[in-house]
PDB file of C-alpha atoms in Angstrom:
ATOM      1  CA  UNK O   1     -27.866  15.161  13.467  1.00 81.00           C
ATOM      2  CA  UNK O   2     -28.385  14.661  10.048  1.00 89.00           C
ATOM      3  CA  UNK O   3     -28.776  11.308   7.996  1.00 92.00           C
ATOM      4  CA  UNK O   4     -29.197   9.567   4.633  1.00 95.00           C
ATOM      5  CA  UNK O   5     -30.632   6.377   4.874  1.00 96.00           C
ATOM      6  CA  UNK O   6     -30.670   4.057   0.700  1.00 96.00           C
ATOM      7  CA  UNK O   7     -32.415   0.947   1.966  1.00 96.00           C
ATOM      8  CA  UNK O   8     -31.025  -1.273  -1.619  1.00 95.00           C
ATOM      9  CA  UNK O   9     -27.351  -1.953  -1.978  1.00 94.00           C
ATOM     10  CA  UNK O  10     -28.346  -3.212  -4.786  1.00 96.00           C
ATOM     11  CA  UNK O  11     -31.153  -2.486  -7.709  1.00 97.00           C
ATOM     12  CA  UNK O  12     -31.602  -4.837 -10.548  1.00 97.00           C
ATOM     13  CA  UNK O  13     -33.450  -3.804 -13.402  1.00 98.00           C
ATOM     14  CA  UNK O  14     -34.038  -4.747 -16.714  1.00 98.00           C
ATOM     15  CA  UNK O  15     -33.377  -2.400 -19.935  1.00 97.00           C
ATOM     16  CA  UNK O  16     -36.166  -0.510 -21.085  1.00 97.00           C
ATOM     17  CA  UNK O  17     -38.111  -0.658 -17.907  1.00 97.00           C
ATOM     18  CA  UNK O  18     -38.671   1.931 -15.147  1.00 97.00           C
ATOM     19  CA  UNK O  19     -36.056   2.386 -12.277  1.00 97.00           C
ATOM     20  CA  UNK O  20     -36.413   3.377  -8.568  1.00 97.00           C
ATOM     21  CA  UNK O  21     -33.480   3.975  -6.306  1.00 98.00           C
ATOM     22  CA  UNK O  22     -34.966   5.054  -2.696  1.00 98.00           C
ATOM     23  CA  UNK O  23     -33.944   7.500  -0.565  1.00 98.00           C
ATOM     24  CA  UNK O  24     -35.292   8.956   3.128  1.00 97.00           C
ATOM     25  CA  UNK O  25     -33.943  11.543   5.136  1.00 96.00           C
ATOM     26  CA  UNK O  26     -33.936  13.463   8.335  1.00 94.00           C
ATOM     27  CA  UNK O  27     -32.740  17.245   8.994  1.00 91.00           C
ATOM     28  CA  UNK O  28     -33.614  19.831  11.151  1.00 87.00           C
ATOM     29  CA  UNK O  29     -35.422  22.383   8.718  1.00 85.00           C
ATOM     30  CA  UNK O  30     -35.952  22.732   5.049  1.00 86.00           C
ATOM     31  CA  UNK O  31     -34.032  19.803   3.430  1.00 90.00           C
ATOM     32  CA  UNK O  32     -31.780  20.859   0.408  1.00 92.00           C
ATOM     33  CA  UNK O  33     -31.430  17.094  -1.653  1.00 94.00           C
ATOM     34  CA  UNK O  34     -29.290  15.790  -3.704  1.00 95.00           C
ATOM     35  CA  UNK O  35     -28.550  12.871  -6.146  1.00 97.00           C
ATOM     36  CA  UNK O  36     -25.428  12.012  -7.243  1.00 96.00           C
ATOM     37  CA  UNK O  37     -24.040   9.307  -9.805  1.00 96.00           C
ATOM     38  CA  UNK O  38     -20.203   7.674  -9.292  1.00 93.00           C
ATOM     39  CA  UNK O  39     -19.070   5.714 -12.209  1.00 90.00           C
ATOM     40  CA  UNK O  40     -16.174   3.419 -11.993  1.00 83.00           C
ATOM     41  CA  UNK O  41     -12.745   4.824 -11.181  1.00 76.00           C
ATOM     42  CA  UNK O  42     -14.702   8.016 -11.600  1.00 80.00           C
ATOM     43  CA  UNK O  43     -15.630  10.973  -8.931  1.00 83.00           C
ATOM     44  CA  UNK O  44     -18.977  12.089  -8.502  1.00 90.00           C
ATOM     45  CA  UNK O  45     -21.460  13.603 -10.850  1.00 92.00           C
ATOM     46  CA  UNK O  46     -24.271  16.005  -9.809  1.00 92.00           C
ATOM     47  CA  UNK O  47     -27.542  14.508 -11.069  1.00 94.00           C
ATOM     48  CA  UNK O  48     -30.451  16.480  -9.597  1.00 94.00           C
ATOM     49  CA  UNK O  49     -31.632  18.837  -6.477  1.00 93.00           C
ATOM     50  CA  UNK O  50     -34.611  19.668  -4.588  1.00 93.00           C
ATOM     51  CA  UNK O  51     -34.388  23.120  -2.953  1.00 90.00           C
ATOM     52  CA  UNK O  52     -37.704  24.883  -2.644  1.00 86.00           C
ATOM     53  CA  UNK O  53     -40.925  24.826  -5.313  1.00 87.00           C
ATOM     54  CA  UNK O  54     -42.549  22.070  -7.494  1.00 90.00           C
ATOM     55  CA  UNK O  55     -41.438  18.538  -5.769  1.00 93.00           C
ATOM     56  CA  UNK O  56     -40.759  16.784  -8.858  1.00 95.00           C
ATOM     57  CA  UNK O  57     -37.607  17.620 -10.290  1.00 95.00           C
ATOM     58  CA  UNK O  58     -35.657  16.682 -13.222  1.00 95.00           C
ATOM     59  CA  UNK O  59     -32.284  15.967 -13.614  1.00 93.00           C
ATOM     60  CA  UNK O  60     -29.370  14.918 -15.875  1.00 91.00           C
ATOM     61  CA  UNK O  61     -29.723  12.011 -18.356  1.00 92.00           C
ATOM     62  CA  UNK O  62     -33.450  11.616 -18.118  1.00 95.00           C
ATOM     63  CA  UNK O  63     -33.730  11.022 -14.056  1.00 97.00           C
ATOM     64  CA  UNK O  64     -36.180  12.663 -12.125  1.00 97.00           C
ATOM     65  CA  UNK O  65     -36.900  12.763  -7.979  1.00 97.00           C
ATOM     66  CA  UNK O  66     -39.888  13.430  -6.509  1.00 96.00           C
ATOM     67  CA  UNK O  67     -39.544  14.748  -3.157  1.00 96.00           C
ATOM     68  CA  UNK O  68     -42.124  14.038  -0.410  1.00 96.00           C
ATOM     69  CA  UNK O  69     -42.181  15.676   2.918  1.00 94.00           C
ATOM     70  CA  UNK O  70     -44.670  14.011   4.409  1.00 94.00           C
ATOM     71  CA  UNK O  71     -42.487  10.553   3.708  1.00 96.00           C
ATOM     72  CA  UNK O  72     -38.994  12.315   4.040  1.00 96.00           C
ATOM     73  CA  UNK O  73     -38.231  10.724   1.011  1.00 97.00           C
ATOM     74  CA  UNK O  74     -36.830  11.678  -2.579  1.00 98.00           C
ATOM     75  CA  UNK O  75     -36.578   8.477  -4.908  1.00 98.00           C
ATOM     76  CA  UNK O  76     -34.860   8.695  -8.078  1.00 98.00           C
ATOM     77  CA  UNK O  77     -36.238   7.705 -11.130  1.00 98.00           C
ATOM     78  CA  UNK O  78     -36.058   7.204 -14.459  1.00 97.00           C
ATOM     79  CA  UNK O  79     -38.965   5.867 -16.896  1.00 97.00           C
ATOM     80  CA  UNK O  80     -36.790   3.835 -19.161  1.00 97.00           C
ATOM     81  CA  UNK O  81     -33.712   2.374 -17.723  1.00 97.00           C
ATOM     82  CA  UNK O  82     -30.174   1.959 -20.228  1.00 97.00           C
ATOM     83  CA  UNK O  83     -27.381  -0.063 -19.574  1.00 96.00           C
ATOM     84  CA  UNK O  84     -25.489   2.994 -19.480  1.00 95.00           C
ATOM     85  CA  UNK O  85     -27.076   3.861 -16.121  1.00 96.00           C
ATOM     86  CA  UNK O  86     -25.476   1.140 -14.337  1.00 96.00           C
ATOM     87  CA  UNK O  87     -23.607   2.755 -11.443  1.00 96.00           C
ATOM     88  CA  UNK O  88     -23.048   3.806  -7.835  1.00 95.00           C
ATOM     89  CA  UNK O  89     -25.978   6.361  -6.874  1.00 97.00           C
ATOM     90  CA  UNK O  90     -25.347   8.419  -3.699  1.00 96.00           C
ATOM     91  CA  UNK O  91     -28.402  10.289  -2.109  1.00 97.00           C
ATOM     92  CA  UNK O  92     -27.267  13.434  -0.064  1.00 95.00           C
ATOM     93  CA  UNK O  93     -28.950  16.172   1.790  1.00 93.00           C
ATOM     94  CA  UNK O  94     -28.102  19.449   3.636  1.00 89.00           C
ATOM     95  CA  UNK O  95     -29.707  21.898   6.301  1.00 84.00           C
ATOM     96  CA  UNK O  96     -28.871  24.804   3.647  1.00 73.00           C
ATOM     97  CA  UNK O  97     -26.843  26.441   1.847  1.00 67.00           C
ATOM     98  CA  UNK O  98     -22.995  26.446   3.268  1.00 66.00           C
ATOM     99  CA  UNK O  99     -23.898  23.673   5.425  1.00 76.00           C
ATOM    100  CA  UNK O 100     -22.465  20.137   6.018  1.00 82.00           C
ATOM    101  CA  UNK O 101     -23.414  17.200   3.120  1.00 89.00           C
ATOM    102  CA  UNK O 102     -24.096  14.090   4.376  1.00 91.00           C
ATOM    103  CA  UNK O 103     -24.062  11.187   2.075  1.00 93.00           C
ATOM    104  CA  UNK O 104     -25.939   8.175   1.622  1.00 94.00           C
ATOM    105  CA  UNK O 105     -24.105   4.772   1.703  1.00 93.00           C
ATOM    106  CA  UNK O 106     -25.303   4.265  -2.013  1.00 95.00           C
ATOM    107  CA  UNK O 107     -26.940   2.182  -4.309  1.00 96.00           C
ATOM    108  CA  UNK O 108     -25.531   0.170  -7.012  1.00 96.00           C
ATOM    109  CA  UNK O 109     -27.595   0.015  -9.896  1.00 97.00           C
ATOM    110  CA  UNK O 110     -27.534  -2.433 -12.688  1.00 97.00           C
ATOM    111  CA  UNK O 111     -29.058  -3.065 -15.525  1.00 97.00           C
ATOM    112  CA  UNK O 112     -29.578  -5.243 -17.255  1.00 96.00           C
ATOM    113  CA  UNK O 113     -29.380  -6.009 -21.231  1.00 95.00           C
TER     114      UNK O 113
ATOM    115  CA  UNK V   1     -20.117  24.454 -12.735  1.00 74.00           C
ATOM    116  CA  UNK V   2     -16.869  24.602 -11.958  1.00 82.00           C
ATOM    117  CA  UNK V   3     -13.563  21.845 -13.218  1.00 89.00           C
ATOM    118  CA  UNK V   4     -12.161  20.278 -10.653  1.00 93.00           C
ATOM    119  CA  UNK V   5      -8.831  18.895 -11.261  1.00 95.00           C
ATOM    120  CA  UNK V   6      -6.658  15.915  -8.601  1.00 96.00           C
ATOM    121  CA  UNK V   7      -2.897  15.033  -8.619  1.00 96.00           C
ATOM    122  CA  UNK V   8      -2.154  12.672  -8.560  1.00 96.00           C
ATOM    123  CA  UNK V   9      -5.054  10.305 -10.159  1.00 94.00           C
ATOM    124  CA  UNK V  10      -3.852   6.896  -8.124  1.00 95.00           C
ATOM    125  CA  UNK V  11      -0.975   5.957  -5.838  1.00 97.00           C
ATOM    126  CA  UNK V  12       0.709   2.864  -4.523  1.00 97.00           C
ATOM    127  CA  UNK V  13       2.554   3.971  -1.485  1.00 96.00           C
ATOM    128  CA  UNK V  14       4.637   2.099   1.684  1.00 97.00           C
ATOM    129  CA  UNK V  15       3.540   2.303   5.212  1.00 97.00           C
ATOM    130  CA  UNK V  16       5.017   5.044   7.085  1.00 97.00           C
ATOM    131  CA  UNK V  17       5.011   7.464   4.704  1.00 97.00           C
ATOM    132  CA  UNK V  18       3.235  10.430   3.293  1.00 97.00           C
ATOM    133  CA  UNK V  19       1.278  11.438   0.228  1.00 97.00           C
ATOM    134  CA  UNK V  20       0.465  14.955  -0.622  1.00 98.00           C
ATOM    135  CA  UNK V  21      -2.640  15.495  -2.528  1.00 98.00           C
ATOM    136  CA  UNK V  22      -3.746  18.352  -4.938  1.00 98.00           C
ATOM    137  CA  UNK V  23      -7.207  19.916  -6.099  1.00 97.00           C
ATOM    138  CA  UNK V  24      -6.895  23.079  -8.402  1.00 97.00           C
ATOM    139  CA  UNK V  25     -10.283  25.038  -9.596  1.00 95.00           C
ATOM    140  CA  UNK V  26     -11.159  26.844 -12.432  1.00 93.00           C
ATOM    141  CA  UNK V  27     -12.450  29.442 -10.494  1.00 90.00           C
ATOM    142  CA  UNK V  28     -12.240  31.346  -7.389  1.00 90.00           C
ATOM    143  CA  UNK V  29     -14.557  29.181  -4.822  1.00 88.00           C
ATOM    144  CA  UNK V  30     -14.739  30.333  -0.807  1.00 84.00           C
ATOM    145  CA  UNK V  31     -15.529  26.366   0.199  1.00 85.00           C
ATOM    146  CA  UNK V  32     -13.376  23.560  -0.699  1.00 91.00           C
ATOM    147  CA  UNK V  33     -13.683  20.169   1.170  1.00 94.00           C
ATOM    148  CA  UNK V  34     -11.900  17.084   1.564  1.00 96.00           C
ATOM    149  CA  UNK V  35     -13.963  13.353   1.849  1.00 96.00           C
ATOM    150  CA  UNK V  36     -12.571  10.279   2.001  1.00 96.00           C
ATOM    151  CA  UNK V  37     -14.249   6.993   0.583  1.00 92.00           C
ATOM    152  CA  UNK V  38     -13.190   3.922   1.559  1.00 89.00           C
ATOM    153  CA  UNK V  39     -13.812   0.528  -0.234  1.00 83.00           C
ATOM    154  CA  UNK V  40     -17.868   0.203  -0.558  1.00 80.00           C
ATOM    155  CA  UNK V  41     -18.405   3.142   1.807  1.00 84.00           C
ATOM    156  CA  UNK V  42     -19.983   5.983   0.921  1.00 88.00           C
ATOM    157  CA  UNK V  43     -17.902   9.619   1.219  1.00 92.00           C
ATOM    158  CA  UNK V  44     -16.762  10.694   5.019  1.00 93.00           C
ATOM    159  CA  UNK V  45     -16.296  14.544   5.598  1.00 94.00           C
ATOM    160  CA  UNK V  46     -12.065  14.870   6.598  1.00 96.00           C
ATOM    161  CA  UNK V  47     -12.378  18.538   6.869  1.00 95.00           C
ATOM    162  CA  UNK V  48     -13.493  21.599   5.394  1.00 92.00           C
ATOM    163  CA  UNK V  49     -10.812  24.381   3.802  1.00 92.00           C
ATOM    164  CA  UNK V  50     -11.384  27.705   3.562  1.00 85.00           C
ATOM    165  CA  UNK V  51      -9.170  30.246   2.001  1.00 82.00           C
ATOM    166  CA  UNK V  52      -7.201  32.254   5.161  1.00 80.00           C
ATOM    167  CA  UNK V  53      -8.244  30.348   7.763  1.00 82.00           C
ATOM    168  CA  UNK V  54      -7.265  26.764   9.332  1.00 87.00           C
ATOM    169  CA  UNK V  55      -9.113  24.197   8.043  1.00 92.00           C
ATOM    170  CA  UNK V  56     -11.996  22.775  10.613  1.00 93.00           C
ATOM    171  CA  UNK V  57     -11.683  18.919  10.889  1.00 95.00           C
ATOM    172  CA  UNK V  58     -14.951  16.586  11.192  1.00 93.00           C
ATOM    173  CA  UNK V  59     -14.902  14.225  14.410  1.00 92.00           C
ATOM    174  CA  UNK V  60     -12.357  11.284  14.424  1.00 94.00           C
ATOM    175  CA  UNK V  61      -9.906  13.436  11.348  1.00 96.00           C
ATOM    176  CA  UNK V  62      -6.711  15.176  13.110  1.00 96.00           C
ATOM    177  CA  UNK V  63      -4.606  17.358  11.899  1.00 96.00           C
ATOM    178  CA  UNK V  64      -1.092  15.935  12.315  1.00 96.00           C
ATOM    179  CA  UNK V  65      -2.526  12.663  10.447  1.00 97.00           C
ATOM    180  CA  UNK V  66      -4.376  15.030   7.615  1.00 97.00           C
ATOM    181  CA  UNK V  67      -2.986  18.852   7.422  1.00 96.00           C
ATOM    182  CA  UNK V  68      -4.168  20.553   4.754  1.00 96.00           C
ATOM    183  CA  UNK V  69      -2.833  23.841   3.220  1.00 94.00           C
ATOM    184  CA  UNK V  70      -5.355  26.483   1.212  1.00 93.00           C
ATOM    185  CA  UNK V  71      -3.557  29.429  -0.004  1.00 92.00           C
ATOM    186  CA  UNK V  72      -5.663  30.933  -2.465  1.00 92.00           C
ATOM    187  CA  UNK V  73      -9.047  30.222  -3.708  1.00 91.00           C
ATOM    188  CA  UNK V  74      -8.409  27.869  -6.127  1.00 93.00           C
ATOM    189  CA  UNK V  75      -5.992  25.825  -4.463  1.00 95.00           C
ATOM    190  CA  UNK V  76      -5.864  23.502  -1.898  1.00 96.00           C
ATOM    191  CA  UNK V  77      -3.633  20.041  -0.410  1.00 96.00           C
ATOM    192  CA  UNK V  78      -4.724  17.602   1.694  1.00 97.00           C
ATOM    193  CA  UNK V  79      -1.573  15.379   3.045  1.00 98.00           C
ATOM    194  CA  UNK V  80      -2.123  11.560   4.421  1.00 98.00           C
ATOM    195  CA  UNK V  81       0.865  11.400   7.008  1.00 97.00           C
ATOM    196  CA  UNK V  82       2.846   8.000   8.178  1.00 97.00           C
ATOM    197  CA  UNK V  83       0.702   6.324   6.372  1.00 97.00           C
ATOM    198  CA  UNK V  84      -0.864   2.820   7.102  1.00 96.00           C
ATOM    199  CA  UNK V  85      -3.126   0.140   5.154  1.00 95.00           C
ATOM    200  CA  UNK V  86      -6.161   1.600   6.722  1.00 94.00           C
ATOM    201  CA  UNK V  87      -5.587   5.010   5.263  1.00 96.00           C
ATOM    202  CA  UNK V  88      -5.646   3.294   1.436  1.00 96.00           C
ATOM    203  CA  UNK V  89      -9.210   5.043   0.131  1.00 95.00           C
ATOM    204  CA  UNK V  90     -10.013   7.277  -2.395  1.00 94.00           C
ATOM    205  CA  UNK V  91      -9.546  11.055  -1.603  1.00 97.00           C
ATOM    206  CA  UNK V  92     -11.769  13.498  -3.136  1.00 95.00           C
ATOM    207  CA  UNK V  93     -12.119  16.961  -3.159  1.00 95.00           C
ATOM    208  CA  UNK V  94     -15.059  19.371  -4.026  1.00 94.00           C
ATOM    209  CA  UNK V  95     -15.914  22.955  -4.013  1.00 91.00           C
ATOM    210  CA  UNK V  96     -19.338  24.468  -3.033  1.00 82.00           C
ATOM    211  CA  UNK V  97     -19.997  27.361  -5.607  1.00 69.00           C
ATOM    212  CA  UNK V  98     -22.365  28.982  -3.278  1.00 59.00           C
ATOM    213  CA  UNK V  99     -25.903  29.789  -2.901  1.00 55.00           C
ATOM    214  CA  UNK V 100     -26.517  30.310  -6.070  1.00 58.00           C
ATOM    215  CA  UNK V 101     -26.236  26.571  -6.757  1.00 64.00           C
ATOM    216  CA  UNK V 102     -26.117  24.654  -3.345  1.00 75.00           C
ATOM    217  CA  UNK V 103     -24.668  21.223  -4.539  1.00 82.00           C
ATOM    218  CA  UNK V 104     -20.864  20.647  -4.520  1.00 87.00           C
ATOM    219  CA  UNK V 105     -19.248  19.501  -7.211  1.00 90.00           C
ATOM    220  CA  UNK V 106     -16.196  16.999  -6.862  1.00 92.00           C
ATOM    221  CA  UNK V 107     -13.031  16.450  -8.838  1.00 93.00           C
ATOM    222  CA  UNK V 108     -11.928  13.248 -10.119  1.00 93.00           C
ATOM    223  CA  UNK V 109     -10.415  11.531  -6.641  1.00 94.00           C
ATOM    224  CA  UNK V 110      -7.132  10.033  -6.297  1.00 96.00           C
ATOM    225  CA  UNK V 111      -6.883   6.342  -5.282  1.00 95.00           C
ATOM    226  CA  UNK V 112      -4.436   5.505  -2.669  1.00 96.00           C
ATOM    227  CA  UNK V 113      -3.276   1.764  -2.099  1.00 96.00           C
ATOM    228  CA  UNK V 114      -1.059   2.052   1.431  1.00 96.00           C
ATOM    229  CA  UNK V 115       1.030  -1.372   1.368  1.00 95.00           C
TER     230      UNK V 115
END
């Protein structure tokens, strides 16, 4: 079976500074990742995927994951957090295309002015 | 990516009852699916709806407590029966545009508050 594990309910980070939300994973195959963002009384926003080819990827609104096999991990990032960013982050992954998504239990981010 | 639309936006409803949900598309998808987030959870699978066929429940989601109707491809209900204050949540539904793209997309969600 497939998981999502985000080890941080909760990320505090200060404006202007770096941000890391974590995420590891385990499937059976080639992983297909995603990161999602869920503002308040809001759905759920597609941020970023790995699929296949260069493991750093880049996303919406400046974020970027970096996926890492060996690790079954792909953190989110951002080099220069806003206040804007604060918000529920889900990490998800799936054994392939048409396949079941399993979410994270997600990270709240927050930053901070 | 596609516009995913949810009707209504929020609820307050009274045990016992029911609440039927809608999702409308912008565009013809094969793969629509229903998840349920309840409050600081992350999103549980209900089921997944596909256009001519009955829609395939995940474990512990039945289909007397959470039919769901898909009768063309852009179009799809999901119905919380005799409801109780364990089913209040948020309901949302998403599409998966294929493998051209791979990541779902979700509509808005509709907040239910069972009293």
């Amino acid at each position: 079976a497939q998981s999502v594990a985000q080890p941080e309910d909760q990320v505090n980070v200060a404006e202007g500074n770096p941000l890391t939300v974590k995420c590891t994973y385990s499937v059976s195959g080639n992983p297909y990742l995603f990161w999602y963002v869920q503002y308040p009384n809001r759905g759920l926003q597609f941020l970023l995927k790995y699929i296949t080819g260069d493991n750093l990827v880049k996303g919406s609104y400046g974020f970027e994951a970096e996926f890492n096999k060996s690790q079954t991990s792909f953190h989110l990032k951002k080099p220069s957090a806003l206040v804007s960013d604060s918000a529920l982050y889900f990490c998800a992954v799936r054994a392939g295309g048409y396949q079941k998504v399993t979410f994270g239990i997600g990270t709240k981010l927050q930053v901070i002015p | 990516s596609a516009v995913i639309s949810q009707k209504p936006s929020r609820d307050i409803c009274q045990r016992g009852t029911s609440l039927t949900i809608q999702c409308q598309v912008d565009s013809q998808v094969t793969m629509m699916f229903w998840y349920r987030q309840q409050p600081g959870q992350s999103l549980t699978l209900i089921a997944t709806a596909n256009q001519g066929s009955e829609a395939t429940y995940e474990s512990g989601f039945v289909i007397d407590k959470f039919p769901i109707s898909r009768p063309n491809l852009t179009f799809s209900t999901l119905t919380v029966s005799n409801m109780s204050p364990e089913d209040s949540s948020i309901y949302l539904c998403s599409v998966d545009e294929g493998q051209g793209s791979n990541e779902q997309f979700f509509g808005p969600g509709t907040r239910l508050t069972v009293l």
